[in-house]
Coordinates of C-alpha atoms and ligand atoms in Angstrom, one line a residue:
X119 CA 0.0 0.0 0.0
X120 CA 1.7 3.5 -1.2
X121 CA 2.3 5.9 1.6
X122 CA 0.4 8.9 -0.3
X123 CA -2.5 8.0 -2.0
X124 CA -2.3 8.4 -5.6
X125 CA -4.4 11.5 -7.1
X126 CA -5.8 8.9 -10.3
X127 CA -7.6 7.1 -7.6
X128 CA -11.1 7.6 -7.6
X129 CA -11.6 6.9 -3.8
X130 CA -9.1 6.5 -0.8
X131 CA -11.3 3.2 0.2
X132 CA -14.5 1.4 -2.1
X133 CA -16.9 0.0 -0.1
X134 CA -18.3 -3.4 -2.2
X135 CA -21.4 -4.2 -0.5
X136 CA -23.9 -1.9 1.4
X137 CA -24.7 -4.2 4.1
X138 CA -23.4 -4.3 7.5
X139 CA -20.1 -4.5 7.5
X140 CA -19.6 -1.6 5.5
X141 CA -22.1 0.6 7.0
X142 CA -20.2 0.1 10.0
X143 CA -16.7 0.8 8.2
X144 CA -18.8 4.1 6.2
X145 CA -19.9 5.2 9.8
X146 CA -16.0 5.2 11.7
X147 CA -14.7 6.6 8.6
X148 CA -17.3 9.4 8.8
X149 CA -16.3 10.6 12.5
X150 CA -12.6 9.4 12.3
X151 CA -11.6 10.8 8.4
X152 CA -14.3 13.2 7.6
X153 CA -12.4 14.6 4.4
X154 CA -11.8 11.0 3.2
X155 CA -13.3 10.1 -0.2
X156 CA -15.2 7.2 0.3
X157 CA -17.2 5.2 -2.2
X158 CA -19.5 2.7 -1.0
X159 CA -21.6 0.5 -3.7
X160 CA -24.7 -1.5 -3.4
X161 CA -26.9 -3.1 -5.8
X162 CA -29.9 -2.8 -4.6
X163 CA -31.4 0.7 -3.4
X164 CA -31.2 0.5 0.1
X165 CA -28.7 -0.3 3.1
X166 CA -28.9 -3.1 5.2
X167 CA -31.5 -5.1 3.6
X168 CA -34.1 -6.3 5.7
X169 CA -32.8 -7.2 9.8
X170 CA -32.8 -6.9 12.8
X171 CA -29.3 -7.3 14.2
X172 CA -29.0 -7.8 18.0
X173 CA -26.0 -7.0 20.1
X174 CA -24.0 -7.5 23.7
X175 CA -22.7 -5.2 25.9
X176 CA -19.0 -6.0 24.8
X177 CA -19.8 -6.7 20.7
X178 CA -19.4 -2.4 20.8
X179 CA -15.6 -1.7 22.1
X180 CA -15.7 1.3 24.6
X181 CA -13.0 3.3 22.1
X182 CA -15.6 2.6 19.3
X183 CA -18.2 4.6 20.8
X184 CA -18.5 7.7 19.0
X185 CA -19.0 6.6 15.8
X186 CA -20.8 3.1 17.0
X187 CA -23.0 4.7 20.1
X188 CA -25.1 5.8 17.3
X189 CA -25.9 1.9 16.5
X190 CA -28.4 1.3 19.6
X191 CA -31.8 1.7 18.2
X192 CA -33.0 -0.1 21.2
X193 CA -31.4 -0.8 24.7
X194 CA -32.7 -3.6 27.5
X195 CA -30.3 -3.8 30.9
X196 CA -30.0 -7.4 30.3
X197 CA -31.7 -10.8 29.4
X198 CA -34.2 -13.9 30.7
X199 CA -33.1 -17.3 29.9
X200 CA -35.9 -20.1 30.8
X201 CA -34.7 -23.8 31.0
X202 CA -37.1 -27.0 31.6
X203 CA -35.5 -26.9 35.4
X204 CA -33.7 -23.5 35.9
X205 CA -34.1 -19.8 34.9
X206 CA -31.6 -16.9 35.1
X207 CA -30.9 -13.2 34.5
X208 CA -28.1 -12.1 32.1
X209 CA -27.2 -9.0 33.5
X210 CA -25.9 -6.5 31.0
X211 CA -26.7 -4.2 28.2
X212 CA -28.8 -6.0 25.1
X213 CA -29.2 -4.0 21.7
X214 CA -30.6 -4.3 18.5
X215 CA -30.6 -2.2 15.7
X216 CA -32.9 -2.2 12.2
X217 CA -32.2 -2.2 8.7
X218 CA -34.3 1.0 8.3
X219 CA -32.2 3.2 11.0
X220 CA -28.9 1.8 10.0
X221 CA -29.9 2.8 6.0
X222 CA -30.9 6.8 7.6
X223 CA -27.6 6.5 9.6
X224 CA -25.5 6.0 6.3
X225 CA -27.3 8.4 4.5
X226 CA -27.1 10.8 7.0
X227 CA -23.5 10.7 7.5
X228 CA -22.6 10.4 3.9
X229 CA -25.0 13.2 3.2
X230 CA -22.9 15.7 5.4
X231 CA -19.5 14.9 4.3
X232 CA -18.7 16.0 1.0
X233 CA -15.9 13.0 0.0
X234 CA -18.7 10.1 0.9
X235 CA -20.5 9.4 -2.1
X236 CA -23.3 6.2 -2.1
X237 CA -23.9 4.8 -5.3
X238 CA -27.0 2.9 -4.6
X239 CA -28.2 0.5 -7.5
X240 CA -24.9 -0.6 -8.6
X241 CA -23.7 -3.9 -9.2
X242 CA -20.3 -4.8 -9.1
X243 CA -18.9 -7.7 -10.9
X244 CA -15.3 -8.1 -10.4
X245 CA -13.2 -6.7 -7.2
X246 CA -9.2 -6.4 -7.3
X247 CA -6.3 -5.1 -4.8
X248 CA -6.3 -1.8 -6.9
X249 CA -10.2 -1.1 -7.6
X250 CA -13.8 -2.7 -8.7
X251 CA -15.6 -2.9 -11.9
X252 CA -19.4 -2.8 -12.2
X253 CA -22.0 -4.3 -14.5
X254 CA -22.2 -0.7 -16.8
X255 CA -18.7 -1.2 -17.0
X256 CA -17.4 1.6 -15.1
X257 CA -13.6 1.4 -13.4
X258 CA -13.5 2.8 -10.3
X259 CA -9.9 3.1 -8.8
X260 CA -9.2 3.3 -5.1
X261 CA -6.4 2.8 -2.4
X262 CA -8.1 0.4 0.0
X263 CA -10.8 -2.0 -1.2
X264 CA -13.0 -3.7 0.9
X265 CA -15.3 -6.6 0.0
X266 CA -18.2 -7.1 1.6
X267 CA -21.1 -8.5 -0.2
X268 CA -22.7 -11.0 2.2
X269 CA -23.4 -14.5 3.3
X270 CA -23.9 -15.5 -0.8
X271 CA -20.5 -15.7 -0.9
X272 CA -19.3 -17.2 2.5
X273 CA -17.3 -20.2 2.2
X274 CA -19.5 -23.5 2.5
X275 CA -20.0 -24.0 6.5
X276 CA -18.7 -28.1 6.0
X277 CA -19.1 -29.9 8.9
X278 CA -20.8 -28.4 11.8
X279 CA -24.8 -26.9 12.3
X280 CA -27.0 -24.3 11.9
X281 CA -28.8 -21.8 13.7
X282 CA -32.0 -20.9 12.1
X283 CA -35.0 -19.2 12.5
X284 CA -38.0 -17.5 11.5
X285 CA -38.8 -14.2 13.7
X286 CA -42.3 -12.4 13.2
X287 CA -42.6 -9.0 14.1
X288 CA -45.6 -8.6 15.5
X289 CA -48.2 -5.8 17.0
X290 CA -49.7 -7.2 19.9
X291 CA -53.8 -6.8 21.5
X292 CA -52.7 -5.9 24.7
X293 CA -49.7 -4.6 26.3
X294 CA -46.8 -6.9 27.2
X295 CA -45.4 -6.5 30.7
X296 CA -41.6 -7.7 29.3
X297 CA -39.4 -5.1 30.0
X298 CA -36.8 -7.1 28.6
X299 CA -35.9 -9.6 26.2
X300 CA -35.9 -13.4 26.8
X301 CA -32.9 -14.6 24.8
X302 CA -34.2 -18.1 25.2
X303 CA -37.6 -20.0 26.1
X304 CA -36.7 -23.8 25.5
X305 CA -39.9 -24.6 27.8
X306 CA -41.2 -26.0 24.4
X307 CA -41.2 -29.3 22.5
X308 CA -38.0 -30.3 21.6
X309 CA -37.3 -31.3 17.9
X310 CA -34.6 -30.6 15.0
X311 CA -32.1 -30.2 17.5
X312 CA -32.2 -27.8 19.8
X313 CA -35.5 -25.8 19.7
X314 CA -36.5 -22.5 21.6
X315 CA -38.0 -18.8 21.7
X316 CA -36.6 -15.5 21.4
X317 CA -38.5 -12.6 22.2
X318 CA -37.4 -8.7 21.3
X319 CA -39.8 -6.6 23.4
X320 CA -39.8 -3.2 21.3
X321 CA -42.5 -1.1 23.0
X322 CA -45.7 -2.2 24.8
X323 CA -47.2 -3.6 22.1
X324 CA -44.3 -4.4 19.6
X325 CA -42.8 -7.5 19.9
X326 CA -40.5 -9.8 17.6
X327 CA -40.6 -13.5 18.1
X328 CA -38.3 -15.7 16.9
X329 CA -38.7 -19.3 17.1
X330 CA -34.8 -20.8 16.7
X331 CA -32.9 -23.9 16.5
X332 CA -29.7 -25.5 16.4
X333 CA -30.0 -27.8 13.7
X334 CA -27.4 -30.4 12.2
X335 CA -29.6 -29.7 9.1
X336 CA -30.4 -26.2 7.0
X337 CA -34.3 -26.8 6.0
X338 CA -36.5 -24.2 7.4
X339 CA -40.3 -24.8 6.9
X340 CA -41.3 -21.2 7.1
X341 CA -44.9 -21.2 6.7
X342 CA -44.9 -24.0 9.8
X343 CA -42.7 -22.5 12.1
X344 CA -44.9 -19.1 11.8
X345 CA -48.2 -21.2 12.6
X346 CA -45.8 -22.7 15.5
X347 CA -45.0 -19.0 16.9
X348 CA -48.6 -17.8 16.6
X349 CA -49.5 -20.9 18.6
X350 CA -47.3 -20.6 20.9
X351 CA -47.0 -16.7 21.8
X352 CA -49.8 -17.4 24.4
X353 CA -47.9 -19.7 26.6
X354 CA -45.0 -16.7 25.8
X355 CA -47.7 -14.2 27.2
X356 CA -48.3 -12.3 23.8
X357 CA -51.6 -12.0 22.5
X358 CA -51.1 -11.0 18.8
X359 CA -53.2 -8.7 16.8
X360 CA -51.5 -8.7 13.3
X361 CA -48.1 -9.5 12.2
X362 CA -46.0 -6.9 10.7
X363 CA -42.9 -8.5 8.9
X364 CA -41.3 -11.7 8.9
X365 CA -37.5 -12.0 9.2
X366 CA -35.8 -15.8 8.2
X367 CA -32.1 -16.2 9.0
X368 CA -30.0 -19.7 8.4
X369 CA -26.7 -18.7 9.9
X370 CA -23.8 -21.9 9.6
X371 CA -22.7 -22.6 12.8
X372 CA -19.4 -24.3 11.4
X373 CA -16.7 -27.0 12.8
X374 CA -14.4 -25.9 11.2
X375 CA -12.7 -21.6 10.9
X376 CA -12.2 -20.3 7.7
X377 CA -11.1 -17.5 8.9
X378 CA -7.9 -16.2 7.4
X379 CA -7.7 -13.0 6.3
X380 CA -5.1 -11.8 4.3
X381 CA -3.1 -8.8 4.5
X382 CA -3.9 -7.0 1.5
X383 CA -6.3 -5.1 -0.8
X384 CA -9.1 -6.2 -1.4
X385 CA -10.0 -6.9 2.1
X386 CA -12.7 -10.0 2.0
X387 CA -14.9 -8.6 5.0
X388 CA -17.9 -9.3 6.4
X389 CA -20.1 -12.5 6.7
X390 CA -18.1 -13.9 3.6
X391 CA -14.4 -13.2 4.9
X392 CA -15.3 -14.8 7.7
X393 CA -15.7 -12.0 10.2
X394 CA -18.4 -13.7 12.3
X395 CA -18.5 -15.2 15.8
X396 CA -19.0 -19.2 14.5
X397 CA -20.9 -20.2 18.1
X398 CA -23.6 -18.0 17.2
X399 CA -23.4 -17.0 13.4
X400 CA -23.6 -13.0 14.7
X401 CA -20.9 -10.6 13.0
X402 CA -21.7 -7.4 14.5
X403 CA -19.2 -7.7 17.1
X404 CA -16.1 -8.4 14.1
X405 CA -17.6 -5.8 11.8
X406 CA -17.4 -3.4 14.7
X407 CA -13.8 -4.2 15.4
X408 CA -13.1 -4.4 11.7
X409 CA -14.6 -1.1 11.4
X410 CA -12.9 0.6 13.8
X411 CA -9.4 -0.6 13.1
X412 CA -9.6 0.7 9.5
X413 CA -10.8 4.5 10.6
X414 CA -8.2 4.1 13.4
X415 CA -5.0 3.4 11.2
X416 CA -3.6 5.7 8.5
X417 CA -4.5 4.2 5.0
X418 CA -0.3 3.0 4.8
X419 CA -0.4 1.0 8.1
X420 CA -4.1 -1.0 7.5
X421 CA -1.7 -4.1 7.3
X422 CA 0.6 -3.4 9.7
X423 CA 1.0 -4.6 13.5
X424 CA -2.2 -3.8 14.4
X425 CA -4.0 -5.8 11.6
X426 CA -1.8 -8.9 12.7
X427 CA -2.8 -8.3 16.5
X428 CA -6.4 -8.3 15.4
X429 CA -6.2 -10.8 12.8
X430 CA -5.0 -13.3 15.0
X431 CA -6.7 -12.7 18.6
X432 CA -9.8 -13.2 16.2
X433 CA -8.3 -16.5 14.9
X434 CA -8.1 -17.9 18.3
X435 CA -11.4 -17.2 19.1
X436 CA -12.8 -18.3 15.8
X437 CA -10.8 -22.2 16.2
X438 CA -11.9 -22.4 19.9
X439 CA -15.6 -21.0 19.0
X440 CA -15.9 -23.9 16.1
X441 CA -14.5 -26.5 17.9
X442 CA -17.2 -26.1 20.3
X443 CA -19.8 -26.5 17.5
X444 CA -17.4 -29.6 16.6
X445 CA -19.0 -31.0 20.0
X446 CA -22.0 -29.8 20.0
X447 CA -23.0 -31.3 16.4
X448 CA -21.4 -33.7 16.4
X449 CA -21.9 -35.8 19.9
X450 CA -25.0 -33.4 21.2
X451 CA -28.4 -34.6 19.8
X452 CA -32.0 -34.0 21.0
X453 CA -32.5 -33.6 24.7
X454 CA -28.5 -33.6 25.6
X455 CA -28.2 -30.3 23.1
X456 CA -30.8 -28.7 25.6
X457 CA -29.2 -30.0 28.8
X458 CA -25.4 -28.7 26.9
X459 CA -26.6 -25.6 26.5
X460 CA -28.6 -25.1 30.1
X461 CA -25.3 -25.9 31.5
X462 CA -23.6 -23.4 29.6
X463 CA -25.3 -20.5 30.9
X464 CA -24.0 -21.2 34.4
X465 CA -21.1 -19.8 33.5
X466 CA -21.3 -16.0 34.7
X467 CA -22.7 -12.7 33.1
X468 CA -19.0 -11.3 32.0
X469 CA -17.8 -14.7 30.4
X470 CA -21.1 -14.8 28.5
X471 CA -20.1 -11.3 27.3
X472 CA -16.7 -12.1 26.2
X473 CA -18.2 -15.2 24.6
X474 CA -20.3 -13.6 22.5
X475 CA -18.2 -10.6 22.0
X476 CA -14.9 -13.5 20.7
X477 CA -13.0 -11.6 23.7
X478 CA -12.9 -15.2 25.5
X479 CA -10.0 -15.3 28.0
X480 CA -8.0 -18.5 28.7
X481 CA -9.6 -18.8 31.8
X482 CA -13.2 -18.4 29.9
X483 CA -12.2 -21.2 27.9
X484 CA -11.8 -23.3 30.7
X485 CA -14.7 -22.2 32.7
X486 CA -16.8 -23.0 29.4
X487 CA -15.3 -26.6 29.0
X488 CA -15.1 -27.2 32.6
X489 CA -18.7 -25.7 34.1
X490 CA -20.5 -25.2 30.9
X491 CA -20.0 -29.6 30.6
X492 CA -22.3 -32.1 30.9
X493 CA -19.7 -34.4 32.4
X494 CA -19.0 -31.8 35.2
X495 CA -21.3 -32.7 38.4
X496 CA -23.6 -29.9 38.9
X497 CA -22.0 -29.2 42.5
X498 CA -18.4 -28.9 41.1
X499 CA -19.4 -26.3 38.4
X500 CA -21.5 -24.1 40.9
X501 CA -18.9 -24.2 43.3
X502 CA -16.3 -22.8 39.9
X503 CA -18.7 -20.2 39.1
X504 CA -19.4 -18.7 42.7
X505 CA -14.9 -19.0 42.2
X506 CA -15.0 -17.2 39.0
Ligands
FAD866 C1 -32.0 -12.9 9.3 C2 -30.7 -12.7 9.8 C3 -30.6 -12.1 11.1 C4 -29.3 -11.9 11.7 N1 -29.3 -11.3 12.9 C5 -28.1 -11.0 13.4 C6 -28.0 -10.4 14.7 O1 -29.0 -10.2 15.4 N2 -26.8 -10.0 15.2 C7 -25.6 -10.2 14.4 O2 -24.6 -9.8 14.9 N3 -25.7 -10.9 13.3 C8 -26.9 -11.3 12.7 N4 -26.9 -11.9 11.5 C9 -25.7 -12.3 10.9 C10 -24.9 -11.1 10.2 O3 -24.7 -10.0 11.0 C11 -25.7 -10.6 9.0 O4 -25.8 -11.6 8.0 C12 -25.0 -9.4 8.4 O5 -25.9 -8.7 7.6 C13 -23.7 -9.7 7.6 O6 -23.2 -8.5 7.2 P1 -22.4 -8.3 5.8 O7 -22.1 -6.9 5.6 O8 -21.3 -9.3 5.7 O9 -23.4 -8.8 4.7 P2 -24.8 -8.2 4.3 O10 -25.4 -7.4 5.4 O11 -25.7 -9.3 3.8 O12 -24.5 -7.2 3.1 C14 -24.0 -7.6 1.9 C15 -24.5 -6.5 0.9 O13 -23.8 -6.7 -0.3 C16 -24.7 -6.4 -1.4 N5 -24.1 -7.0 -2.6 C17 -24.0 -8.4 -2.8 N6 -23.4 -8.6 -4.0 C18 -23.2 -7.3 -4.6 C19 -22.7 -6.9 -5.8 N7 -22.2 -7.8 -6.7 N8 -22.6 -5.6 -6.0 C20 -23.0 -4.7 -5.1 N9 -23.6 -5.0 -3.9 C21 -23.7 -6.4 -3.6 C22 -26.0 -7.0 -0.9 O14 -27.1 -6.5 -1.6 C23 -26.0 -6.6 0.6 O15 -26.6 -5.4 0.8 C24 -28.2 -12.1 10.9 C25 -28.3 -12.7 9.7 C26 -29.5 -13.0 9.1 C27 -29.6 -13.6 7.8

């Protein structure tokens, strides 16, 4: 990468890909290099497409905050988790975010600097080190490239799971007394692996409910599971009016890491390069840290020490996260998944955070192998968490 940009370039970094990853990268770029030139290109006419992504209180890094504070849409001081035979309270913030206020937030901030241009409605077709070209046949040139178009082109998962589901937003008849989400209900029949609920309370009478599992197998019967939620929101507490939109994920939950990012132009980023926590299929937390290490560094040094640091401490956690769906696919099935994962969340609130935020420590790793285990007695583990 030169030290001086080159004034034939068209942009100091092309955004391929207007979903989340690059929104995020658009947004740190905006507060950290206002007078960049930025080019960020997306086939269809909006950001984001249609989601709603949900986050922990560590997936935002504290020095990310002033470009990434923006991100809560909605905030919740923590979480409910209900088992067969146990409950508990995850205390610590829980966000999510929309496709239609991340789309304003881009626009906003692209609108007010003048080197941020979005070319919505563009389709690129090739992406190299030095620039993109799109389907009109324009050449764009530009110092950094980043390549983020989406799960289409993730590597296949291999060997490993799934976690899928169908989430209906719905308005409800009368007001629901959550005041906070309930990250998981598995007080339901169990089938496909592990099966529970997932409830987003938005306002009184706004609710999303998601019905999940963790599948060995990728089929989703849509149309069934949303007859499934409907039947079930009663026993959830949620009497519901009239459903507003209905969200489907299939996120691989692999056994395998692919991810190996390479230190050069065109960075593969995003779901497809990889940039995703692989024990829950979420990427906000990488995009964030992707994001905010390539507003940080000057456009020469966006391979340098920092990218190796980053690079590999995400490595780690990417191997140990996979090999954990390594055991849980492949030795887990039916009622011992539900048990596995009941026993996981004894371990406490801040290694839950680091979990999902791929901040694990060493001694996380243990406690997750050691109290979050099925072959641990019960007493042991409780006596290691009150420890930890
Ligand atoms: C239903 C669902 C719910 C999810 N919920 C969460 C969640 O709660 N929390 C979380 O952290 N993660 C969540 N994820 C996982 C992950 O965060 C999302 O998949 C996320 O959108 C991935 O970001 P991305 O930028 O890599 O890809 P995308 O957001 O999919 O963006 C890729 C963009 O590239 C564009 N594109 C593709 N090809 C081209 C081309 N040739 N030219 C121009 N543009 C192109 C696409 O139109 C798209 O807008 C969810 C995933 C799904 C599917």
């Amino acid at each position: 990468m030169p030290a001086t940009v080159a004034a034939e370039t068209d942009a100091d970094y092309i955004l391929v890909g207007g979903g989340l990853q690059n929104a995020l990268i658009l947004l740190a770029l905006a507060e950290r290099k206002p007078s960049a030139r930025v080019v960020l290109l997306e086939r269809e006419n909006r950001i984001g497409g249609n989601h709603i992504w949900s986050f922990q209180t560590l997936d935002l890094p504290e020095a990310a905050m002033p470009w990434a504070g923006q991100l809560i849409e909605h905030e919740w001081p923590g979480y409910q988790l209900y088992f067969d035979d146990s409950s508990r309270w995850v205390e610590g913030a829980y966000r999510s975010l929309s496709s239609e206020y991340l789309d304003r937030l881009v626009r906003e901030a692209a609108a007010s600097r003048p080197g941020f241009e979005l070319q919505l409605g563009s389709e690129v077709v090739s992406v190299e080190a030095d620039g993109v070209t799109l389907a009109d046949g324009t050449r764009l040139r530009g110092a950094l490239v980043v390549d983020a178009r989406g799960p289409e082109l993730a590597a296949p998962a291999g060997a490993g799971g799934y976690q899928k589901f169908v989430g209906l937003e719905c308005r409800l008849r009368a007001p629901t007394g959550l005041q906070a989400p309930i990250l998981m209900d598995s007080r339901c029949d169990q089938r496909d692996g592990f099966r529970f609920h997932y409830v987003l309370p938005f306002s009184e009478d706004r609710v999303l409910i998601e019905e999940t599992y963790f599948s060995n197998e990728p089929d989703l019967d849509v149309a069934a599971i949303s007859d499934d939620i409907l039947a079930d929101a009663g026993r959830l507490g949620l009497e519901v009016a009239e459903v507003l939109r209905t969200e489907v994920g299939v996120l691989p939950m692999p056994a395998r890491s692919h991810f190996r990012p390479r230190g050069a132009s065109p960075i593969q980023a995003g779901y497809a390069g990889g940039w995703f926590n692989p024990g829950t299929g979420y990427s906000l937390a990488a995009a964030a840290r992707l994001a905010e290490h390539v507003s940080r560094v000057p456009l020469a040094e966006v391979f340098g020490a920092e990218w190796r640091r980053l690079t590999r401490e995400l490595r780690v956690q990417a191997f140990f996260l996979a090999f954990l769906n390594l055991l849980m696919f492949r030795f887990f099935h039916d009622d011992k998944r539900r048990r596995l994962m009941e026993r996981f969340y004894m371990v406490s609130d801040p290694v839950i955070h680091r979990f999902f935020a791929m901040r694990s420590t060493l001694v996380d790793m243990w406690r997750i192998m050691y109290v979050g285990a099925p072959w641990t007695p019960k007493g042991w583990a409780k006596r290691a968490t009150e420890r930890g």
